[in-house]
XYZ file of C-alpha atoms in Angstrom:
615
model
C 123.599 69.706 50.719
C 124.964 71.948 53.571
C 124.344 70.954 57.266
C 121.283 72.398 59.241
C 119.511 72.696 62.041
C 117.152 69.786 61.326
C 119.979 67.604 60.813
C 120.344 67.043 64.274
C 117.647 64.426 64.010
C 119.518 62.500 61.461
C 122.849 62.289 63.833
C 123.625 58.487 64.998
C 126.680 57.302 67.596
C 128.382 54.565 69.021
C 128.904 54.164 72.564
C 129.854 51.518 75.120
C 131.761 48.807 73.225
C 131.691 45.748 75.113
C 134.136 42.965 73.495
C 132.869 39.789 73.639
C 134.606 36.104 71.930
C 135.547 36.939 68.071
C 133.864 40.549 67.842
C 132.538 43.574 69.702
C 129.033 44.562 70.544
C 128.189 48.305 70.256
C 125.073 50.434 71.168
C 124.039 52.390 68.144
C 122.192 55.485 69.112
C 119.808 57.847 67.512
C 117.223 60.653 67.830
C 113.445 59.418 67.108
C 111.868 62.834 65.716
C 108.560 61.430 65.715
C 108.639 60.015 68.964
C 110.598 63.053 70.443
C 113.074 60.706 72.337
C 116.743 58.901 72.208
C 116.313 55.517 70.999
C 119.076 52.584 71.301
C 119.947 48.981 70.259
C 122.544 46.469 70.023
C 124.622 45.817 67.543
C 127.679 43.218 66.915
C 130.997 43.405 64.483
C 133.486 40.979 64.177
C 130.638 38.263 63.948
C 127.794 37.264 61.575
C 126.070 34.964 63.745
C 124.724 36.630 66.674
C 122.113 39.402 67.240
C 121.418 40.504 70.707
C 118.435 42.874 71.912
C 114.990 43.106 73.045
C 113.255 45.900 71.296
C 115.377 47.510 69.111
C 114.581 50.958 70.800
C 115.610 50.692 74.485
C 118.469 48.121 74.559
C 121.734 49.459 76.241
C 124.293 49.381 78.772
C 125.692 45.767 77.468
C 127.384 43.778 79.987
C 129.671 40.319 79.040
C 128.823 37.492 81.865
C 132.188 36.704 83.560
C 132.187 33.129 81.704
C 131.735 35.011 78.662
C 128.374 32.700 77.873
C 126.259 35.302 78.209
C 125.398 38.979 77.354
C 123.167 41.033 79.395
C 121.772 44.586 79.072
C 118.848 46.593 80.116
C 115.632 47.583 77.787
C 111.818 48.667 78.437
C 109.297 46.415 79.414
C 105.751 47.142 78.742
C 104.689 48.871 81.953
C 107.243 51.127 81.399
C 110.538 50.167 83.532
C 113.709 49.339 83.027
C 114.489 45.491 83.526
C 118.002 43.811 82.896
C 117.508 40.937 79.883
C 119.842 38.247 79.034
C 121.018 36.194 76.159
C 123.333 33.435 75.479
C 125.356 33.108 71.990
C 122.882 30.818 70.633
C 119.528 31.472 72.434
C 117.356 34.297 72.586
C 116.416 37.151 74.998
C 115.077 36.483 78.157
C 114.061 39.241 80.667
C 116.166 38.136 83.808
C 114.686 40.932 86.555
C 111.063 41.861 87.567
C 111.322 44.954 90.205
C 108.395 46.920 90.695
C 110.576 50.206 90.244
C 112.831 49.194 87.705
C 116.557 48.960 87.555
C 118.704 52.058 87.957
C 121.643 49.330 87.339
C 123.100 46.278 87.189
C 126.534 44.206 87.191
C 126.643 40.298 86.587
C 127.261 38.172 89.745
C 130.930 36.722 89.397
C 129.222 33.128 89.016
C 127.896 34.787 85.969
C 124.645 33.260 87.847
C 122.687 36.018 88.879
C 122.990 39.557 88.932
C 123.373 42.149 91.596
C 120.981 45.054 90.623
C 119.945 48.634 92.056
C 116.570 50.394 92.106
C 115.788 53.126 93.992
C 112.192 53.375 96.185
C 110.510 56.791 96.576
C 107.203 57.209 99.516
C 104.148 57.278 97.658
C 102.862 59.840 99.871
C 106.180 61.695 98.794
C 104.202 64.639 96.998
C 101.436 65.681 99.898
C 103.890 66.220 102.307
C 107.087 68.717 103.153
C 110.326 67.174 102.568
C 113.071 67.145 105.416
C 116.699 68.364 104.348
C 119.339 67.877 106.761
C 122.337 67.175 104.815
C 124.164 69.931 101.960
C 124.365 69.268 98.730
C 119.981 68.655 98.254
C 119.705 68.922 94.758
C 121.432 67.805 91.716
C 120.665 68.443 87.714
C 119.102 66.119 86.529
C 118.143 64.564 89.595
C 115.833 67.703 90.876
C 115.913 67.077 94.786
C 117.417 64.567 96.475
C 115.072 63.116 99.051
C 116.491 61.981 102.075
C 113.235 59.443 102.398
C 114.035 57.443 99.433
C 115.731 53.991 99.439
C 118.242 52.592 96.948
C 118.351 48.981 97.279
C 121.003 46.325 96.151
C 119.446 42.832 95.365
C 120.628 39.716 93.971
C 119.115 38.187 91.009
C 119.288 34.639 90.199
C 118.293 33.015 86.743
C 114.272 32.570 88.103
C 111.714 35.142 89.567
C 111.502 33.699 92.740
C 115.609 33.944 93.387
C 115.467 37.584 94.317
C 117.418 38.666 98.044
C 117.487 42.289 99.674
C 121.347 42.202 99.821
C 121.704 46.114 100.890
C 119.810 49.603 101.302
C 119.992 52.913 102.191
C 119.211 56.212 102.507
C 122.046 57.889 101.073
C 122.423 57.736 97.730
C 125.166 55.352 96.266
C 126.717 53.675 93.113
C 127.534 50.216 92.938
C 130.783 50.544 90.734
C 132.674 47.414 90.640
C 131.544 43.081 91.611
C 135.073 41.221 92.451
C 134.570 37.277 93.601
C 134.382 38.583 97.247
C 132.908 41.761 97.637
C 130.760 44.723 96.259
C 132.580 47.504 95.660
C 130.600 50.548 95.758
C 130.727 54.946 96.336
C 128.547 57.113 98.364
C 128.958 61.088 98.734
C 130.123 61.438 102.111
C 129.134 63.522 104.410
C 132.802 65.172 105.227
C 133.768 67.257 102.473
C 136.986 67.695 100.712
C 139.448 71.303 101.448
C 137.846 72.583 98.371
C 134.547 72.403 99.975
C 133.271 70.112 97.369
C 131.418 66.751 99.065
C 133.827 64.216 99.102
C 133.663 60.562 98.298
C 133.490 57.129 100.476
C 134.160 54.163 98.449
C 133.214 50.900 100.494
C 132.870 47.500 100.618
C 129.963 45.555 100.747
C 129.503 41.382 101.942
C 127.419 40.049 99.458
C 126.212 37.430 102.033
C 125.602 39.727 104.814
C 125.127 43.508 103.325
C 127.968 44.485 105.889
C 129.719 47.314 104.637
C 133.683 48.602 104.905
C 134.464 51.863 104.145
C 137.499 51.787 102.313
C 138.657 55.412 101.352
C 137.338 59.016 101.611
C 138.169 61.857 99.588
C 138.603 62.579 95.957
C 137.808 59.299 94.062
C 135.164 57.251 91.498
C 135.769 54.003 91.369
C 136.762 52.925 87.553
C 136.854 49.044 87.993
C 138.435 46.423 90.610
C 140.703 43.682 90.417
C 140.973 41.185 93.207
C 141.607 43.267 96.574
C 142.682 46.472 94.309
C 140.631 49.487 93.163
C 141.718 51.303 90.342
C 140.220 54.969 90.936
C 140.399 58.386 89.485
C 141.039 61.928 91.392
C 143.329 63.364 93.239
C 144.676 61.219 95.994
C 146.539 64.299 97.877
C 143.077 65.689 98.086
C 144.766 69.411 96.831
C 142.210 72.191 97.286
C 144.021 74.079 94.205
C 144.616 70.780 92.131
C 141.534 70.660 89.139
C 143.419 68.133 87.229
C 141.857 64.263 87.268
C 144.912 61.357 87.824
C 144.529 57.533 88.550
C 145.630 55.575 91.532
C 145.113 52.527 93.613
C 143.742 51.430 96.651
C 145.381 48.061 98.489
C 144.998 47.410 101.722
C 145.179 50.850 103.056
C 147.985 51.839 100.514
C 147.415 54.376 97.744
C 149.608 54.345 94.797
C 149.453 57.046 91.923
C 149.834 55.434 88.617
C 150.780 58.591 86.705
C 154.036 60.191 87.980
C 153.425 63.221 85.344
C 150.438 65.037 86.909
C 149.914 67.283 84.401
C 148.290 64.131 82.351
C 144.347 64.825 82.225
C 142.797 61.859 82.695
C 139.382 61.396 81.030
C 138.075 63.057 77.740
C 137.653 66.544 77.959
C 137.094 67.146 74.376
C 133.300 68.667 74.486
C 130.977 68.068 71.735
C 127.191 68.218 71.576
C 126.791 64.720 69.789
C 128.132 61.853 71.403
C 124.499 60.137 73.017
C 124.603 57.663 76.014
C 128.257 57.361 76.682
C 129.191 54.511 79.399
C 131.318 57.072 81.805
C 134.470 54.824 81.443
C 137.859 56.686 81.395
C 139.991 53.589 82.581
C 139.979 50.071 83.236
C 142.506 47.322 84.462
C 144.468 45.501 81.662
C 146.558 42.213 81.758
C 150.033 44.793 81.714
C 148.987 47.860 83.735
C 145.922 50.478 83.728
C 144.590 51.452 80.037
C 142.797 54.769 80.220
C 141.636 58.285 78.203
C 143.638 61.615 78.672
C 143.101 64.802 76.930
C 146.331 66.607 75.312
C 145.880 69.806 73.331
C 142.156 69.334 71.945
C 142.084 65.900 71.557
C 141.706 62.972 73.328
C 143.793 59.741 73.357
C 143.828 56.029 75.239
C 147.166 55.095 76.980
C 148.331 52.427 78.804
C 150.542 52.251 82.790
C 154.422 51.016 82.158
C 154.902 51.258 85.696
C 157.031 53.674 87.780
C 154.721 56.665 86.490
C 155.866 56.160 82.947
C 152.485 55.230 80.181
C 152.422 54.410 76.245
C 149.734 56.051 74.032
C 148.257 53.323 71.943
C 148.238 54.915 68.175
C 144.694 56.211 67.516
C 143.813 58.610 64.308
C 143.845 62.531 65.354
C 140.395 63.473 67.472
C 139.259 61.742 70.573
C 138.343 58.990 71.889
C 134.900 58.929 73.152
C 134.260 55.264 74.787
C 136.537 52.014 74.715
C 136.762 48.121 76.018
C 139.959 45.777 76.079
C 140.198 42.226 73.697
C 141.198 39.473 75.661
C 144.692 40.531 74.450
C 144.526 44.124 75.513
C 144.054 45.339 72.387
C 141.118 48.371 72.431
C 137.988 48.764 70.785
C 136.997 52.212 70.784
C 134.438 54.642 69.491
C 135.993 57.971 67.813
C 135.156 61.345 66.410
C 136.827 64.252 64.922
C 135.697 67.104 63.252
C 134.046 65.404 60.490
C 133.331 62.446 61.816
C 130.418 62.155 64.056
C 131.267 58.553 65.196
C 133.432 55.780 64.297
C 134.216 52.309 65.635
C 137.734 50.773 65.848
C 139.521 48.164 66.662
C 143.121 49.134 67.345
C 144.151 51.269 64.322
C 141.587 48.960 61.890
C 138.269 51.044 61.565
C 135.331 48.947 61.558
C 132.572 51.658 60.806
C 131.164 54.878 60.654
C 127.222 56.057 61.406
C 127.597 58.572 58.889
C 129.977 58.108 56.366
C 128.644 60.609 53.580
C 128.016 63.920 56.253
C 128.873 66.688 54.867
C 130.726 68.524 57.869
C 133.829 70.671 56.902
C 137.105 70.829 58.848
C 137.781 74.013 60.445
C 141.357 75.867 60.214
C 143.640 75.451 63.095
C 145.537 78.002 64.520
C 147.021 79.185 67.714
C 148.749 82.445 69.489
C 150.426 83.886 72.549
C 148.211 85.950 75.258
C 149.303 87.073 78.297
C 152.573 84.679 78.374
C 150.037 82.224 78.064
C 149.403 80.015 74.097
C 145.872 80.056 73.284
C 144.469 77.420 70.622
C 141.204 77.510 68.501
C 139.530 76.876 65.179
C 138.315 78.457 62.552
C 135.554 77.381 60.721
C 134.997 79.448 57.460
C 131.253 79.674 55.675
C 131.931 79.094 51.882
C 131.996 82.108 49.596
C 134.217 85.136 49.065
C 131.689 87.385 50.236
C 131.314 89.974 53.636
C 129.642 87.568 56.281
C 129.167 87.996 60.427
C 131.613 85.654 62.898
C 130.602 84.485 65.542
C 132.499 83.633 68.844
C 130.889 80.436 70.210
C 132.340 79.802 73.917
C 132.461 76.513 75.518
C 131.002 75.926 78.716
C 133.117 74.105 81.988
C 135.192 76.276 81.807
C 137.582 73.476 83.017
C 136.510 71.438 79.377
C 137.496 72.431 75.746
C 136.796 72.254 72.001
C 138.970 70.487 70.114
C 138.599 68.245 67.515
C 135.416 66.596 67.871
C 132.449 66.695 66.136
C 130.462 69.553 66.875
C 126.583 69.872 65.243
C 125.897 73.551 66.464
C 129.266 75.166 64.757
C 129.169 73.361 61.770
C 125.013 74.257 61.471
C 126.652 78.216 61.726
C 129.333 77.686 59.551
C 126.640 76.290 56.924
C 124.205 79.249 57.361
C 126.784 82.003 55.942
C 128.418 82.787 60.087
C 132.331 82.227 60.408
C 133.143 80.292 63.387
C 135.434 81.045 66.470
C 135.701 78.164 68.827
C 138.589 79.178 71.225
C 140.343 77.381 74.433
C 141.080 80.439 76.567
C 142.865 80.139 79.626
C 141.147 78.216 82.242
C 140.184 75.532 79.740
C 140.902 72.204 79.967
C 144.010 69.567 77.767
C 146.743 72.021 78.565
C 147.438 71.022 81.933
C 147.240 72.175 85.643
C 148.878 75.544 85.478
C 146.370 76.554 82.411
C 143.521 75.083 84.085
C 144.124 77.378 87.225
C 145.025 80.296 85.108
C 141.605 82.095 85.484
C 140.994 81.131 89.271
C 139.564 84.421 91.233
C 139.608 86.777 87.165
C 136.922 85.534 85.755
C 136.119 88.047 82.842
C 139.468 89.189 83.349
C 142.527 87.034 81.494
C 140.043 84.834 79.601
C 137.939 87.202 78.142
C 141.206 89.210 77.065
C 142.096 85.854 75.390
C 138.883 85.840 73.918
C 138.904 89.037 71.852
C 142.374 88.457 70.748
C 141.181 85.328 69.706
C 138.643 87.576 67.572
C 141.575 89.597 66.202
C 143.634 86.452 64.850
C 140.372 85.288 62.922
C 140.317 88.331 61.492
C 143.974 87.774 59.672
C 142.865 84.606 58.981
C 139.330 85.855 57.007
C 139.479 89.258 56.270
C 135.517 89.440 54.966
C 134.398 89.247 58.635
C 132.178 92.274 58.967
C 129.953 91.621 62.052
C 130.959 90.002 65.064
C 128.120 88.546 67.728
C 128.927 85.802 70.350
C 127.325 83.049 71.457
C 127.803 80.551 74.775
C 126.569 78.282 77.647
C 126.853 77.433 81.284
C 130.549 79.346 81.136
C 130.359 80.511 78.275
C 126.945 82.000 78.885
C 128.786 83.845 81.723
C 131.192 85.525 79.469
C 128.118 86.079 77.154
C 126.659 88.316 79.966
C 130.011 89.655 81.108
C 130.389 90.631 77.386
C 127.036 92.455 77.466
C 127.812 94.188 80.608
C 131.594 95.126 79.796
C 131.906 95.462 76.018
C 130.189 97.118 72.626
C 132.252 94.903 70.526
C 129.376 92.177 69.428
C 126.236 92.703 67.450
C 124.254 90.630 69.057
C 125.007 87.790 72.101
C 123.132 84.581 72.336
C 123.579 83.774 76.587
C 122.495 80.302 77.462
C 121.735 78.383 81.319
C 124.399 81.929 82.555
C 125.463 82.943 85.434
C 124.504 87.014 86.262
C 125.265 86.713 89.859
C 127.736 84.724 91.760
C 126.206 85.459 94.936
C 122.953 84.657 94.749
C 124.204 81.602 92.574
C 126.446 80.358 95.634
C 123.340 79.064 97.740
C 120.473 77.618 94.741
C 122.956 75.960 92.490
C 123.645 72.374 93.132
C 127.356 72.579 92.978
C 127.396 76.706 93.787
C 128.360 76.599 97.749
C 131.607 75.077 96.810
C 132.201 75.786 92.789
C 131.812 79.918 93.399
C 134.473 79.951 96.375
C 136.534 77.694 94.091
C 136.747 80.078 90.695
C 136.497 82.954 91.973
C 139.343 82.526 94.606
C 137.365 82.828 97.774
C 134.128 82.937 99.083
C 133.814 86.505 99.883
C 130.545 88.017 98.967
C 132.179 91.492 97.297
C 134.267 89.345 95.907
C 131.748 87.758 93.998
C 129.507 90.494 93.333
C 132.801 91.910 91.830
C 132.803 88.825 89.378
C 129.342 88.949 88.648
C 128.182 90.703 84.908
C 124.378 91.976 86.855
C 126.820 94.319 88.613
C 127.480 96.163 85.618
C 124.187 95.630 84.109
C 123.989 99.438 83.608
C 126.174 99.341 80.440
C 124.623 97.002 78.943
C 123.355 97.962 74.878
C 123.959 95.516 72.963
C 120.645 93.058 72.075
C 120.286 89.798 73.582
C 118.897 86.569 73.506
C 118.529 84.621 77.137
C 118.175 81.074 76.732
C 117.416 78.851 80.064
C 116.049 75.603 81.178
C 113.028 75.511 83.822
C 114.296 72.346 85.790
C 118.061 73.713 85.441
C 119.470 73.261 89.310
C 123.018 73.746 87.798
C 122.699 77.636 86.942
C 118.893 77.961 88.217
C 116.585 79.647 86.007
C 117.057 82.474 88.408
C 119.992 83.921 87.482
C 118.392 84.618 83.965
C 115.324 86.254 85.363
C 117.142 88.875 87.746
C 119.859 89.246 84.897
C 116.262 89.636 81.992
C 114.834 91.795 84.833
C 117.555 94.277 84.540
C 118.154 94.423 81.032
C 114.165 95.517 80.628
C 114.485 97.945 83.333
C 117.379 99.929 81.659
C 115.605 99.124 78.255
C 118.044 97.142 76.671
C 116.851 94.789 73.649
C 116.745 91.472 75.592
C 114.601 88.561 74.735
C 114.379 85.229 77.457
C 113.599 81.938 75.961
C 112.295 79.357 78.853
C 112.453 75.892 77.839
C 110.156 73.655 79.838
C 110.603 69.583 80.745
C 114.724 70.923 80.101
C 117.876 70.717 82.600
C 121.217 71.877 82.180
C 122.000 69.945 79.556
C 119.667 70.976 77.384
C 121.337 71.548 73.927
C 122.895 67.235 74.557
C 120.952 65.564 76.196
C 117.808 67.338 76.235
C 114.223 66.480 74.019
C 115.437 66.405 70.215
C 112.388 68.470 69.655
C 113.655 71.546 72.294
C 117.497 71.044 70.780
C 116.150 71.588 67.743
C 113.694 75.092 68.647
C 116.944 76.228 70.418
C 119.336 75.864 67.916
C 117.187 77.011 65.348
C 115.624 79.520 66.651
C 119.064 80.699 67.962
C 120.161 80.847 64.298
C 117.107 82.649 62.974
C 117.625 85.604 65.696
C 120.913 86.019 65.053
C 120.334 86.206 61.184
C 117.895 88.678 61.756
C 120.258 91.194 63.748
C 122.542 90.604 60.590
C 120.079 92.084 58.605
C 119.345 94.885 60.496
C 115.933 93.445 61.549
């Protein structure tokens, strides 16, 4: 049976591997259609003898106690919030925290006694009055605003209900990253902000007798884990305004020490697909000999390992990337995986343990690559079955600093099984080729890339020369270039646009990120400039049909830009059609309700195969 639409609800992962004595324990995640919601649970390899969890539905974020006696995680209790629960190898699960709003999150205590836990308060008379904004950067996807009147709290929690201590709070929002035997180690956006404009980041210290805190460094970092005195952290510790690539360095005593002497190494995986559910956010931890971390090379994604003096090893992992990983006592990595085919897979060095879906009937696409303005530009084809005439379509990834590569990806493969050929494309500004690719479409945005784009067109043309209709589709960046498209060429069909920018100006002061991201990518923050840049300022030869797709809580491209970009289109009469998608962010078509991925994507499909037939 070929894939479709309504398989999304069938997709299952594996994230955040957590090693623990003789075995691993996993979270295996799935879609509830019924239920319209992400469910989770627990579940162990290497060993026959334990089962961890508390409902089945809710249990994630595993944590190992330090003594290795215990595992922890966090589930749902029946009013509704999130409480951390605790088991030992040969007990069963006991809920181990009791706050009235929940835990946000939670490490163990180094006495593997306790646990230090977040939870964040909000005024109860918060919605019947104005809110005061006095610092930048007010809003965040996904977190709609960000109220300068709520609290996040730090408490310690000891094995009973009544051994519960206020350790820390504050107004500005912060992470609790790291627990070493003497400190909390912890990040806070900072109020100074970095020469790129973006906010930077304070990473301090906090007594966990006292709630004293020590600010420890400011400027481009996230704290990945601790070790004694030492932070291992990721970002650029030169704090270059032009610099987009991530690297890894440590903090000691005042000293910071890059760990990767080739900077060109992108840290993290940048490999984008639109399956992999509640991933931990790990890209590197400390290991017994050096730093083991993920990097992106080329379209896929791989762990390596610190040698010292800048040099690293790259453990031997099967083509694709690497999605989430922990260390064995002996270093050696467990790690989640996917590739084209594969949705997920769990292994343990080069030994696969399992698959979610071993029988899915994805189909690899055909590599290929060629030479654009000095510049080599990668993508994959994927080809519809049949020797028959059949549309392409040009599916553009969003960032645009991420990339396709080979991952699994459940929207291309649900076009390639409808009859569409499939262009997935890395143009120039995309991310695993390094810093001078990355930068290649700073201040020409619809310029070089989009130039890479159609040629990219042209070479899957050799490669399948039934292609007889061309439309494009795209998101967040790629939604711009959808619009730019409209605005700027006649060569598509049809174009799907999804959560796009139409105007950089008026995106520069309501998106979360746009007061420093527009000056950033579009080489300044000049307001011609950007109106230059932006696809509404060419809205008058726009023709071809067009589907707007956009998310009503979206605060990364606000559901503005669609309207005044719709607004146009039906002024100058062009065929354009705007989907709004309620209780839906930014992320949308990964992390949005299964039943709104699914209308989108297949409703998507179904207005596209209705321009193909003339309809």
């Amino acid at each position: 049976m070929p894939l479709s639409a309504s398989d999304l609800f069938a997709l299952q992962t594996f994230s955040r591997p957590v090693a623990i004595p003789g075995g691993v324990v996993v979270v295996k995640n799935w879609l509830d259609q019924d239920q319209d919601a992400y469910h989770h649970r627990l579940q162990v390899f290497g060993r026959t003898d334990l089962h961890f969890g508390h409902d089945q539905k809710h249990d994630t974020a595993p944590q190992l106690a330090p003594d290795h006696t215990h595992l922890a995680w966090l589930s749902q209790v029946a009013d509704g919030t999130t409480q951390v629960f605790a088991q030992n190898f040969h007990g069963v699960a006991l809920q181990r925290t009791w706050l009235a709003n929940g835990v946000t999150q939670f490490f163990w205590a180094s006495d593997s006694l306790g646990f230090w836990v977040q939870t964040t308060l909000t005024p109860t008379a918060a919605q019947t009055r104005p809110t005061k904004l006095t610092r930048l950067h007010f809003h965040a996807n996904g977190q709609e605003l960000r109220r300068e009147d709520q609290t996040v709290q730090l408490w310690h929690q000891g094995l009973t209900p009544a051994d519960c201590k206020l350790v820390y709070q504050s107004h500005t929002h912060y992470q609790l990253r790291a627990v070493t035997k003497t400190h909390l180690v912890a990040q806070a956006e900072s109020t100074t902000r970095m020469s790129n404009g973006a906010p930077a980041t304070t990473v301090f210290l906090i007594d966990p007798m006292t709630g004293a805190t020590t600010p420890q460094f400011t400027g481009n970092a996230t704290v990945q884990d601790a070790k004694g005195d030492t932070l291992l952290l990721s970002g650029d510790p030169d704090n270059d305004a032009k610099r987009l690539t991530t690297t890894l360095f440590t903090y000691h005593d005042g000293e910071l020490t890059p760990l990767l002497a080739d900077r060109d190494v992108e840290v993290g995986n940048h490999v984008m697909s639109d399956t992999q559910m509640n991933p931990s956010g790990r890209i590197a931890r400390f290991a017994h000999g050096g730093v083991v971390f993920t990097y992106s090379h080329q379209g896929e994604a791989y762990l390596g390992q610190t040698q010292g003096g800048g040099a690293f090893t790259t453990f031997k992992t099967p083509h694709g990337a690497v999605c989430d990983f922990d260390l064995a006592v002996d270093d050696t990595p467990w790690f989640t995986h996917s590739d084209h085919t594969t949705v997920s897979a769990l292994y343990h060095g080069e030994a696969k343990l399992a698959e979610t879906l071993s029988d899915w009937p994805a189909q690899a696409p055909e590599a290929f690559s060629f030479n654009q303005g000095g510049l080599t530009i990668q993508g994959w084809y994927y080809r519809p079955a049949g020797d028959h005439k059949h549309p392409a379509l040009l599916s553009v990834h969003g960032g645009p600093h991420a990339a396709y590569g080979n991952s699994y990806f459940h929207e291309l493969q649900t076009y390639r099984a409808a009859g569409f050929g499939v262009i997935a494309l890395n143009p120039r500004g995309s991310a695993t080729y390094g810093q001078a690719f990355l930068a290649a479409g700073i201040g020409d945005y619809g310029g070089g890339d989009f130039a890479d784009l159609l040629a990219g067109v042209e070479q899957a043309k050799q490669l399948d020369a039934n292609i007889d209709q061309l439309f494009l589709t795209g998101g967040s960046y790629g939604g711009f270039i959808a619009n730019w498209a409209e605005t700027h060429s006649q060569a598509f069909s049809g174009i799907v646009s999804e959560r796009a920018i139409s105007n950089w100006v008026s995106f520069y002061g309501t998106s979360d990120i746009g007061y420093y991201y527009a000056p950033r990518e579009l080489g300044d923050s000049d307001l011609a400039n950007m109106w230059r840049q932006s696809p509404l300022a060419a809205v008058d030869a726009a023709i071809t049909p067009i589907l707007l797709i956009h998310s009503e809580q979206d605060l990364r491209v606000p559901m503005g830009q669609a309207e005044e970009f719709y607004t146009a289109l039906q002024l100058r009469g062009v065929n354009a059609t705007l989907w709004r998608f309620p209780n839906s962010n930014h992320d949308l078509s990964r992390t949005g309700l299964p039943s709104l991925r699914y209308i989108r994507l297949q409703g998507s499909l179904e207005w596209l195969q209705h321009l193909v037939k003339g309809e």
